[in-house]
Amino acid sequence: MKENLNPFAIAQAQLDEAAAVLQLDPAMHAFLREPMREFHFTIPVRMDDGSTRVFKGFRVQYNDARGPAKGGIRFHPDETIDTVRALAAWMTWKTAVADVPLGGGKGGVICNPRELSQNELERLSRGYMRAIARHIGLTKDVPAPDVNTHPQIMAWMLDEYEILTGKHEPGVITGKPLELGGSAGRGPATAMGGMFTIREAAKLLGIQLEGATCAIQGYGNVGSHAHRLASDVFGLKVVAVSDEFGGIYNEHGLSPDDVTRHQRRTGKVIDCPGTENITNKELLELDVDILIPAAIENQITSANANNIRAKIVAELANGPTTPEADNILNDKGVYIIPDFLCNAGGVTVSYFEMVQNAYQFYWDESLVNERLDKKMTTAFHAVHNMAQAKKVDTRVGAYLVAVNRVAEAVRLRGWV
Ligand code: NAD
């Protein structure tokens, strides 16, 4: 039978497995399987040539029992409502596993930002905010960046929101530039949080991080920061990195400075001097200690899971591994740090950003990282201990921790 790659079907199947272990009440299970609320809208954008294009946008508020919905906005040509639903579900489990007082949400626009000028991108970003402004807010739903959205886009969206409401409310969106109330350390936060979980997993497995080999798929916000932190802070040897155009390899390790400079100049990592070009498929199957998928969903499937040779798969991307691939990796003894645990550093520092905005009192990066380390280390061990206690794999362990917390909030509110 062909593997089902619909991300929302995957998110629901993962929840079903956890619900069975937890013997979750059927009504609670049914409630947690679906988003509480979703918005579908059109965004007309005046293009530079005077024509108007109509883009399709979504915002899903999956569950807000533990606090306001929280989740990024993705601009992508292949965006679908089911991708947004899946990402919103994973955000719900992520904020719960990280134990921050937030729910889960996600947004998206079907568009190819590479085909848009800066002015068109600004008008699209402002149009997105106009469409959702009445449904979001500090106490309702707080967006953030995701694939193809960045601090400048957050700045335009914040500005549009504040024009509409007539007041300053920086905490309404996170991942902002520092000058507009962003948090120190938010840029690298997802990668930094993931590195803390890798450090903890390596300790458990007896892997010495200094000099351990690593391959990273994806060289955007998360992947490029992961490269720098892995090499410069944690002493790993990153032998391969890639983006959507392909990858590069050097057995002696790749310098983050060299790759970043080359990528800025050419828009790609391939053909970086002193490296050998490889495909994304080859990168995933390299004989390395640690593999970090940091691109998009469905990269490790039943088609390639048998060829994965890493000892640790640290899922900085959301949904990079399908359930069938999960089973194969677990049978092979690969230690998976599941996505909504591994990449919870971004939302954790987003939460810190909201706290700082509320107090108008800002922390330095070392304090942010110290608090992030504590949160991530606690979450990692909660998941690991749960998996050990219930004799399940780490992904199910993460679901057990998260679903218990969300279900308890739902129950206490008397919703189910
Ligand atoms: P980004 O847009 O900055 O970068 C994405 C990278 O992936 C780019 O280098 C792109 O070329 C590459 N890519 C896209 N398709 C690919 C493919 N088919 N094969 C190989 N590479 C491909 O996005 P990002 O913010 O770095 O997010 C990456 C992943 O991390 C996503 O799954 C996202 O949901 C997840 N994530 C991001 C954050 C955050 O704070 N930005 C937080 C949690 C999780």
Coordinates of N, CA and C and ligand atoms in Angstrom, one line a residue, residues 74 76 87 94 106 114 145-149 186 190 217-223 242-245 263 280 294-297 299 316-318 343 346-347, ligand 1:
R74 N 3.5 30.4 7.3 CA 4.4 29.9 6.3 C 3.9 30.4 4.9
H76 N 4.3 29.5 1.1 CA 4.9 28.4 0.3 C 4.0 28.0 -0.8
L87 N 0.5 21.3 11.2 CA 1.5 22.2 11.9 C 0.9 22.8 13.2
K94 N 3.6 20.9 21.0 CA 4.9 21.5 21.3 C 4.9 22.5 22.5
K106 N -1.4 27.8 13.6 CA -0.5 28.0 12.5 C -1.2 28.7 11.3
R114 N 9.6 33.8 -3.8 CA 10.7 34.1 -4.7 C 10.3 34.8 -6.0
P145 N 7.2 33.7 12.8 CA 7.7 33.3 11.4 C 7.7 31.8 11.3
D146 N 7.7 31.4 10.1 CA 8.0 29.9 9.7 C 8.7 29.9 8.4
V147 N 8.5 28.9 7.6 CA 9.2 28.8 6.3 C 8.9 30.0 5.4
N148 N 10.0 30.6 4.9 CA 9.8 31.8 4.0 C 9.3 33.0 4.6
T149 N 9.1 33.1 5.9 CA 8.7 34.4 6.6 C 9.8 34.7 7.6
R186 N 16.3 35.1 19.6 CA 15.2 34.5 18.9 C 15.6 33.9 17.6
T190 N 15.5 28.2 17.7 CA 15.0 26.9 17.4 C 16.2 25.9 17.3
Q217 N 20.0 18.9 6.8 CA 19.2 19.1 5.6 C 18.4 20.4 5.8
G218 N 18.6 21.4 4.9 CA 17.9 22.7 5.0 C 18.9 23.7 5.5
Y219 N 18.9 24.8 4.8 CA 19.9 25.9 5.2 C 19.2 27.2 5.3
G220 N 18.0 27.2 5.9 CA 17.3 28.5 6.1 C 17.6 29.0 7.5
N221 N 16.6 29.6 8.1 CA 16.8 30.1 9.5 C 17.3 29.0 10.4
V222 N 16.6 27.9 10.4 CA 16.9 26.8 11.4 C 18.2 26.1 11.0
G223 N 18.3 25.6 9.8 CA 19.5 24.8 9.4 C 20.8 25.6 9.4
S242 N 22.6 21.1 3.1 CA 21.9 21.2 1.8 C 20.8 22.2 1.9
D243 N 20.3 22.5 0.7 CA 19.0 23.3 0.7 C 18.2 22.6 -0.5
E244 N 17.1 23.3 -0.9 CA 16.2 22.7 -1.9 C 16.9 22.4 -3.2
F245 N 18.1 23.0 -3.5 CA 18.8 22.8 -4.7 C 19.8 21.7 -4.7
Q263 N 26.3 31.1 0.1 CA 24.9 31.0 -0.1 C 24.3 32.4 -0.3
N280 N 20.2 15.6 -1.9 CA 19.6 15.6 -0.6 C 19.4 14.1 -0.2
A294 N 16.2 19.7 8.7 CA 15.8 21.1 9.1 C 15.2 21.8 7.9
A295 N 14.4 21.0 7.1 CA 13.8 21.6 5.9 C 12.3 21.5 5.9
I296 N 11.8 20.5 5.4 CA 10.3 20.4 5.3 C 9.8 19.0 5.7
E297 N 8.5 18.7 5.5 CA 7.9 17.4 5.9 C 8.4 16.3 5.0
Q299 N 10.6 13.9 4.6 CA 11.9 13.6 4.0 C 12.5 12.2 4.3
L316 N 14.7 19.0 13.7 CA 14.5 20.4 13.8 C 13.3 20.8 12.9
A317 N 13.1 20.1 11.8 CA 12.0 20.4 10.9 C 10.7 19.9 11.6
N318 N 9.6 20.3 11.1 CA 8.3 19.7 11.5 C 8.0 18.6 10.6
N343 N 12.4 20.9 18.2 CA 12.3 22.3 17.7 C 11.5 23.3 18.5
G346 N 12.2 27.5 19.4 CA 11.7 28.7 18.8 C 10.5 29.2 19.5
V347 N 9.5 28.4 19.8 CA 8.3 28.9 20.5 C 8.6 29.2 21.9
Ligands
NAD1 P1 13.4 28.6 5.9 O1 12.4 29.0 4.9 O2 14.2 29.7 6.5 O3 14.4 27.5 5.4 C1 14.0 26.3 4.8 C2 15.2 25.6 4.2 O4 14.8 24.3 3.7 C3 15.8 26.4 3.0 O5 17.2 26.2 3.0 C4 15.2 25.6 1.8 O6 16.0 25.7 0.6 C5 15.2 24.2 2.3 N1 14.3 23.3 1.6 C6 13.1 23.5 1.2 N2 12.6 22.4 0.6 C7 13.6 21.5 0.6 C8 13.8 20.1 0.1 N3 12.8 19.6 -0.6 N4 14.9 19.5 0.3 C9 16.0 20.1 1.0 N5 15.9 21.4 1.5 C10 14.7 22.0 1.3 O7 12.6 27.8 7.1 P2 13.0 27.5 8.6 O8 12.3 28.6 9.4 O9 14.5 27.3 8.7 O10 12.2 26.2 8.9 C11 12.7 24.9 8.6 C12 11.9 23.8 9.3 O11 11.9 24.1 10.7 C13 10.4 23.8 8.9 O12 10.0 22.5 9.0 C14 9.8 24.6 10.0 O13 8.4 24.4 10.2 C15 10.6 24.2 11.2 N6 10.6 25.1 12.3 C16 11.0 26.4 12.2 C17 11.0 27.3 13.3 C18 11.5 28.7 13.2 O14 11.7 29.2 14.3 N7 11.8 29.2 12.1 C19 10.6 26.8 14.5 C20 10.2 25.4 14.6 C21 10.2 24.6 13.5

